CSV table of C-alpha atoms in Angstrom, one decimal:
chain,number,residue,atom,x,y,z
A,237,GLU,CA,0.1,-0.1,0.2
A,238,SER,CA,1.2,3.9,-0.7
A,239,LEU,CA,0.1,7.3,-0.9
A,240,VAL,CA,1.1,9.0,-3.6
A,241,ILE,CA,0.5,12.7,-3.5
A,242,LEU,CA,-0.2,15.0,-6.2
A,243,LYS,CA,3.4,17.5,-6.4
A,244,GLY,CA,3.5,18.2,-9.2
A,245,LYS,CA,2.2,16.5,-12.6
A,246,LEU,CA,4.8,14.6,-14.2
A,247,ARG,CA,6.5,14.1,-11.0
A,248,THR,CA,3.1,12.3,-9.6
A,249,ALA,CA,3.3,10.9,-13.3
A,250,TRP,CA,6.3,8.3,-13.3
A,251,GLN,CA,5.2,7.6,-9.5
A,252,VAL,CA,2.3,6.6,-10.7
A,253,TRP,CA,3.3,4.7,-13.6
A,254,ARG,CA,6.2,2.8,-11.3
A,255,LEU,CA,4.3,1.9,-9.5
A,256,ARG,CA,1.9,-0.2,-11.9
A,257,TYR,CA,-1.6,-0.6,-10.3
A,258,ALA,CA,-3.8,-3.4,-11.2
A,259,ALA,CA,-6.8,-1.3,-10.8
A,260,VAL,CA,-7.4,2.3,-10.9
A,261,ILE,CA,-10.7,4.9,-10.9
A,262,ASN,CA,-10.8,8.4,-11.1
A,263,LEU,CA,-13.4,9.6,-8.9
A,264,HIS,CA,-12.6,13.2,-10.5
A,265,GLY,CA,-12.9,13.2,-14.4
A,266,GLY,CA,-10.6,15.9,-15.0
A,267,PRO,CA,-7.9,16.6,-17.6
A,268,THR,CA,-5.5,15.2,-14.9
A,269,SER,CA,-7.1,12.3,-13.4
A,270,ALA,CA,-7.4,11.5,-17.0
A,271,MET,CA,-3.9,11.5,-17.8
A,272,LEU,CA,-3.2,10.4,-14.2
A,273,THR,CA,-5.5,7.1,-15.5
A,274,ARG,CA,-3.8,6.4,-18.4
A,275,VAL,CA,-0.1,6.6,-17.5
A,276,SER,CA,-1.0,3.9,-15.1
A,277,ARG,CA,-1.1,1.1,-17.3
A,278,ALA,CA,-3.4,-0.4,-15.2
A,279,LYS,CA,-5.7,-2.8,-17.0
A,280,LEU,CA,-9.0,-2.2,-14.9
A,281,THR,CA,-9.7,1.7,-15.4
A,282,ALA,CA,-12.9,2.9,-14.3
A,283,GLY,CA,-14.5,5.7,-14.9
A,284,TYR,CA,-17.7,7.4,-15.1
A,285,SER,CA,-20.3,7.0,-18.0
A,286,PHE,CA,-20.1,11.3,-18.4
A,287,PHE,CA,-16.6,11.8,-18.2
A,288,ARG,CA,-14.4,13.4,-20.9
A,289,TYR,CA,-11.9,11.3,-22.4
A,290,GLY,CA,-13.5,8.4,-22.5
A,291,SER,CA,-11.3,6.7,-24.1
A,292,VAL,CA,-8.9,6.0,-20.9
A,293,TYR,CA,-11.7,4.2,-19.4
A,294,SER,CA,-11.8,-0.2,-19.9
A,295,HIS,CA,-15.7,0.4,-17.4
A,296,HIS,CA,-17.6,3.2,-18.2
A,297,VAL,CA,-19.7,3.5,-14.7
A,298,PRO,CA,-23.4,4.3,-15.4
A,299,ILE,CA,-25.0,7.9,-13.3
A,300,ALA,CA,-25.0,7.0,-9.8
A,301,GLN,CA,-29.5,7.7,-10.4
A,302,GLU,CA,-29.5,5.0,-12.4
A,303,ILE,CA,-26.9,2.4,-9.9
A,304,LEU,CA,-29.0,2.8,-7.7
A,305,ARG,CA,-31.9,2.8,-8.9
A,306,GLN,CA,-33.5,6.6,-7.2
A,307,LYS,CA,-35.0,10.2,-9.0
A,308,GLY,CA,-33.4,13.3,-8.5
A,309,PRO,CA,-29.8,14.7,-6.7
A,310,VAL,CA,-27.5,12.1,-5.0
A,311,HIS,CA,-25.4,12.9,-2.2
A,312,THR,CA,-21.9,12.6,-3.2
A,313,ALA,CA,-21.2,10.1,-0.5
A,314,GLU,CA,-23.7,7.9,-2.2
A,315,HIS,CA,-22.8,9.1,-6.2
A,316,VAL,CA,-19.0,7.7,-5.0
A,317,ALA,CA,-20.4,4.6,-3.4
A,318,SER,CA,-22.6,3.5,-6.2
A,319,CYS,CA,-19.4,3.6,-9.0
A,320,PHE,CA,-18.0,0.5,-6.6
A,321,PHE,CA,-21.3,-0.6,-6.2
A,322,TRP,CA,-21.3,-1.0,-10.1
A,323,LEU,CA,-17.7,-2.8,-9.7
A,324,GLY,CA,-18.5,-5.2,-7.4
A,325,VAL,CA,-18.7,-4.6,-4.1
A,326,PRO,CA,-21.8,-5.7,-2.2
A,327,TYR,CA,-24.8,-3.6,-1.4
A,328,ALA,CA,-24.6,-1.7,2.0
A,329,GLU,CA,-25.9,1.1,3.8
A,330,ILE,CA,-23.3,3.7,2.9
A,331,PRO,CA,-22.0,4.6,6.3
A,332,PRO,CA,-20.7,7.4,7.8
A,333,ALA,CA,-17.5,8.9,7.8
A,334,GLU,CA,-15.4,8.6,11.1
A,335,VAL,CA,-12.7,10.7,11.8
A,336,PHE,CA,-10.0,10.6,15.0
A,337,ALA,CA,-7.1,12.4,16.3
A,338,SER,CA,-4.2,10.9,18.0
A,339,LYS,CA,-3.0,11.3,22.2
A,340,THR,CA,-0.3,12.6,21.0
A,341,ILE,CA,-2.1,15.3,18.8
A,342,GLN,CA,-4.6,16.1,21.2
A,343,GLU,CA,-1.4,17.4,23.3
A,344,ARG,CA,-0.4,19.4,21.0
A,345,VAL,CA,-3.7,21.0,20.0
A,346,SER,CA,-4.2,21.7,23.8
A,347,ASP,CA,-0.9,22.8,24.1
A,348,LYS,CA,-1.7,25.9,21.4
A,349,LEU,CA,-5.0,27.0,22.5
A,350,SER,CA,-3.3,27.3,26.5
A,351,ALA,CA,-0.9,29.6,24.2
A,352,GLN,CA,-3.7,31.6,23.3
A,353,GLY,CA,-5.8,31.9,26.7
A,354,LEU,CA,-7.7,28.9,26.4
A,355,GLY,CA,-8.1,26.6,29.2
A,356,ALA,CA,-7.7,23.0,29.2
A,357,ASP,CA,-11.3,22.3,29.9
A,358,GLU,CA,-12.7,25.2,28.7
A,359,PRO,CA,-15.5,24.6,25.9
A,360,TYR,CA,-15.1,26.6,22.7
A,361,ALA,CA,-16.8,26.2,19.3
A,362,VAL,CA,-14.8,25.9,16.6
A,363,ILE,CA,-15.9,29.0,13.4
A,364,HIS,CA,-15.0,27.6,9.9
A,365,PRO,CA,-15.4,31.5,7.9
A,366,ALA,CA,-13.8,31.1,5.1
A,367,ALA,CA,-14.7,29.9,2.0
A,368,ALA,CA,-13.5,28.9,-2.2
A,369,TYR,CA,-16.2,31.1,-3.4
A,370,GLU,CA,-17.7,34.4,-2.8
A,371,SER,CA,-20.8,33.0,-3.6
A,372,LYS,CA,-20.0,29.7,-0.8
A,373,GLN,CA,-18.3,32.6,2.0
A,374,TRP,CA,-21.0,33.7,4.5
A,375,LYS,CA,-20.1,37.1,5.9
A,376,SER,CA,-17.7,37.9,8.2
A,377,LYS,CA,-19.4,40.0,10.6
A,378,GLY,CA,-22.0,37.0,10.5
A,379,PHE,CA,-19.7,35.0,11.7
A,380,ALA,CA,-18.3,37.3,14.6
A,381,GLU,CA,-21.6,37.5,15.8
A,382,ALA,CA,-22.5,33.5,15.9
A,383,GLY,CA,-20.0,33.9,17.8
A,384,ASN,CA,-20.6,36.0,20.5
A,385,TYR,CA,-23.8,34.7,20.4
A,386,LEU,CA,-22.0,31.0,21.5
A,387,GLU,CA,-19.8,32.7,24.1
A,388,GLN,CA,-22.9,34.8,25.4
A,389,SER,CA,-25.4,32.2,25.7
A,390,TYR,CA,-23.3,29.1,25.4
A,391,GLY,CA,-20.1,29.8,27.3
A,392,LEU,CA,-18.7,28.7,24.4
A,393,ARG,CA,-15.1,30.0,23.7
A,394,PRO,CA,-15.6,30.6,19.7
A,395,VAL,CA,-11.9,30.1,17.8
A,396,TYR,CA,-11.9,30.7,14.1
A,397,ILE,CA,-9.9,28.1,11.2
A,398,GLY,CA,-8.9,28.6,8.4
A,399,ALA,CA,-5.9,28.6,6.0
A,400,ARG,CA,-2.7,31.2,6.2
A,401,GLU,CA,-4.5,33.2,3.1
A,402,ASP,CA,-7.0,33.5,4.9
A,403,ALA,CA,-5.9,36.1,7.0
A,404,GLN,CA,-8.1,39.1,5.7
A,405,VAL,CA,-10.7,36.6,6.5
A,406,MET,CA,-9.7,36.3,9.9
A,407,GLU,CA,-9.0,40.5,10.8
A,408,ASP,CA,-12.7,41.4,8.7
A,409,VAL,CA,-14.0,38.8,11.5
A,410,GLU,CA,-11.9,39.8,14.5
A,411,ARG,CA,-12.5,43.6,13.6
A,412,HIS,CA,-16.0,42.9,13.6
A,413,SER,CA,-15.8,40.5,17.2
A,414,SER,CA,-16.1,42.2,21.1
A,415,ALA,CA,-12.9,41.2,21.9
A,416,PRO,CA,-9.9,39.7,20.0
A,417,ILE,CA,-10.4,35.8,18.2
A,418,LEU,CA,-8.4,32.7,19.2
A,419,LYS,CA,-7.4,31.2,16.0
A,420,ALA,CA,-6.3,28.3,13.7
A,421,ASP,CA,-5.1,29.3,11.3
A,422,GLY,CA,-2.3,27.6,8.8
A,423,TRP,CA,-2.5,24.3,11.2
A,424,ALA,CA,-2.7,20.9,10.1
A,425,ILE,CA,-4.9,18.3,8.8
A,426,ARG,CA,-4.3,16.4,12.0
A,427,GLU,CA,-4.3,20.0,14.2
A,428,LEU,CA,-7.9,20.7,12.9
A,429,VAL,CA,-9.6,17.2,13.6
A,430,ALA,CA,-8.5,17.0,17.4
A,431,LEU,CA,-9.1,20.2,17.8
A,432,ILE,CA,-12.8,20.3,15.8
A,433,ALA,CA,-13.6,16.1,18.0
A,434,GLY,CA,-13.1,18.5,20.9
A,435,ALA,CA,-15.1,21.6,19.9
A,436,ARG,CA,-18.7,21.3,21.5
A,437,ILE,CA,-20.3,22.5,17.9
A,438,PHE,CA,-19.0,23.4,15.0
A,439,ILE,CA,-20.1,26.4,12.4
A,440,GLY,CA,-18.7,27.5,8.9
A,441,ASN,CA,-18.7,27.5,5.1
A,442,ASP,CA,-19.9,24.5,2.7
A,443,SER,CA,-16.6,23.2,2.9
A,444,GLY,CA,-14.3,20.7,4.1
A,445,PRO,CA,-13.5,21.5,7.9
A,446,ALA,CA,-17.9,20.6,7.3
A,447,HIS,CA,-17.5,17.4,6.9
A,448,ILE,CA,-14.4,16.9,9.0
A,449,ALA,CA,-16.9,18.3,11.8
A,450,ALA,CA,-19.5,15.7,11.1
A,451,ALA,CA,-16.9,12.9,10.6
A,452,ALA,CA,-15.9,13.7,14.4
A,453,GLY,CA,-19.4,13.0,15.5
A,454,LYS,CA,-20.0,17.0,16.2
A,455,PRO,CA,-22.7,18.4,15.9
A,456,VAL,CA,-22.7,21.2,12.8
A,457,LEU,CA,-24.4,24.0,11.3
A,458,VAL,CA,-23.2,24.7,7.5
A,459,ILE,CA,-24.2,28.3,6.2
A,460,PHE,CA,-24.8,27.1,2.6
A,461,GLY,CA,-24.7,29.8,-0.9
A,462,SER,CA,-24.8,28.5,-4.6
A,463,SER,CA,-24.1,24.7,-4.1
A,464,ASP,CA,-26.7,22.0,-3.5
A,465,SER,CA,-26.7,20.4,0.2
A,466,ALA,CA,-28.9,18.0,-1.1
A,467,VAL,CA,-25.6,16.9,-2.3
A,468,TRP,CA,-22.8,17.9,-0.6
A,469,GLY,CA,-24.8,19.0,2.8
A,470,PRO,CA,-23.0,16.8,5.5
A,471,TRP,CA,-23.3,13.3,5.5
A,472,LYS,CA,-25.1,10.6,8.6
A,473,ALA,CA,-23.8,14.1,11.0
A,474,VAL,CA,-25.0,13.1,14.5
A,475,ARG,CA,-26.5,16.2,14.4
A,476,SER,CA,-26.7,19.1,12.4
A,477,ALA,CA,-27.9,21.6,10.6
A,478,VAL,CA,-28.2,23.3,7.1
A,479,VAL,CA,-29.5,27.2,6.4
A,480,GLN,CA,-29.6,28.1,2.9
A,481,ASN,CA,-32.0,30.3,1.5
A,482,TYR,CA,-33.4,29.0,-2.1
A,483,PHE,CA,-32.8,31.1,-5.0
A,484,ASP,CA,-34.7,29.8,-8.8
A,485,CYS,CA,-30.4,30.1,-9.5
A,486,ASN,CA,-29.4,27.8,-7.2
A,487,PRO,CA,-27.7,25.5,-7.4
A,488,CYS,CA,-24.6,27.2,-9.8
A,489,PRO,CA,-21.3,26.4,-10.2
A,490,GLY,CA,-19.9,29.3,-8.1
A,491,ASP,CA,-17.0,31.0,-9.4
A,492,ARG,CA,-18.9,33.7,-10.7
A,493,CYS,CA,-23.0,35.5,-9.7
A,494,ALA,CA,-24.8,35.1,-13.3
A,495,VAL,CA,-27.1,37.0,-12.4
A,496,TYR,CA,-27.3,39.8,-9.6
A,497,ASP,CA,-24.4,42.0,-9.0
A,498,GLU,CA,-23.3,40.1,-5.7
A,499,PRO,CA,-24.3,36.4,-4.8
A,500,ARG,CA,-27.3,36.9,-2.8
A,501,CYS,CA,-28.4,33.0,-2.0
A,502,ILE,CA,-25.8,33.4,0.7
A,503,LEU,CA,-25.8,36.9,2.0
A,504,SER,CA,-29.2,36.8,2.2
A,505,ILE,CA,-28.5,34.9,5.2
A,506,THR,CA,-29.0,36.6,8.9
A,507,SER,CA,-27.4,36.7,11.8
A,508,GLU,CA,-30.7,35.3,13.6
A,509,GLN,CA,-31.0,32.6,11.2
A,510,VAL,CA,-28.7,31.2,12.6
A,511,LYS,CA,-28.8,31.5,16.1
A,512,VAL,CA,-32.1,29.7,15.8
A,513,TYR,CA,-30.4,26.8,14.0
A,514,LEU,CA,-28.0,27.3,16.6
A,515,ASP,CA,-30.4,27.1,19.3
A,516,ALA,CA,-31.4,24.0,17.7
A,517,LEU,CA,-28.2,22.1,17.4
A,518,LEU,CA,-27.3,23.0,21.2
A,519,ARG,CA,-30.3,22.8,22.9
A,520,PRO,CA,-32.2,19.6,20.8
A,521,GLU,CA,-35.9,20.1,22.0
A,522,THR,CA,-36.1,23.5,20.3
A,523,SER,CA,-37.0,23.2,17.1
A,524,PRO,CA,-35.9,25.9,14.9
A,525,GLN,CA,-38.8,27.9,12.5
A,526,LYS,CA,-38.1,27.1,8.9
């Protein structure tokens, strides 16, 4: 077993060619993944029938709806699983994802939080205010207000996470916050897993950390804009809520707003909407007003 990390196309292509896999299953479909499939020299190469570069594949997988015999959108977890079902894996219920944090990483995260003034036994929430596209990124002021609300109403210190390139987003959040914010920016994925696993609740945009939180068994609130929440929402989370205002143009590719001068789908979401669902997740006996 080996893990090949994409570090330059030519270098990765050479690694894939050298390892000579028996089978390659392409779940992405883009030009780079098709090229890597081609150079693999695998006898079995599978990709969905709607992928470009169809000549690359020995097996053309039907769409998930056909395999699963259902109409309408399917969740991306079902989409991926359907490929393996079609290739011969016995049909079974698709379980929730799971992630785990090692004790060593947990201790490292505890030390990092302690250095910012968060006590070892002090409860906290993790908030992810950044996203790949503007159409997926709720306003910084809203995340600051959510953090203030969690601290004032539930005694949860908000810890804001992001990549190093999200520095401007972090600054915007801090400008709207009632106090300097706790940051976990630029942390390694293992550290983020441990951080999220130790949180009381996660709130964020439609992005990777939200799925980590669901896999860690945390209550998850995800704010959606341009994406289809039925396809990309948290998969079988213990407790989850999706906050989304639907527009006629939703879903869309999300790289730009082709209808309005700004992505109204996500910017129209109010702090009050988010607070209602936070209450529902933290006080399960309450019911959010839809």
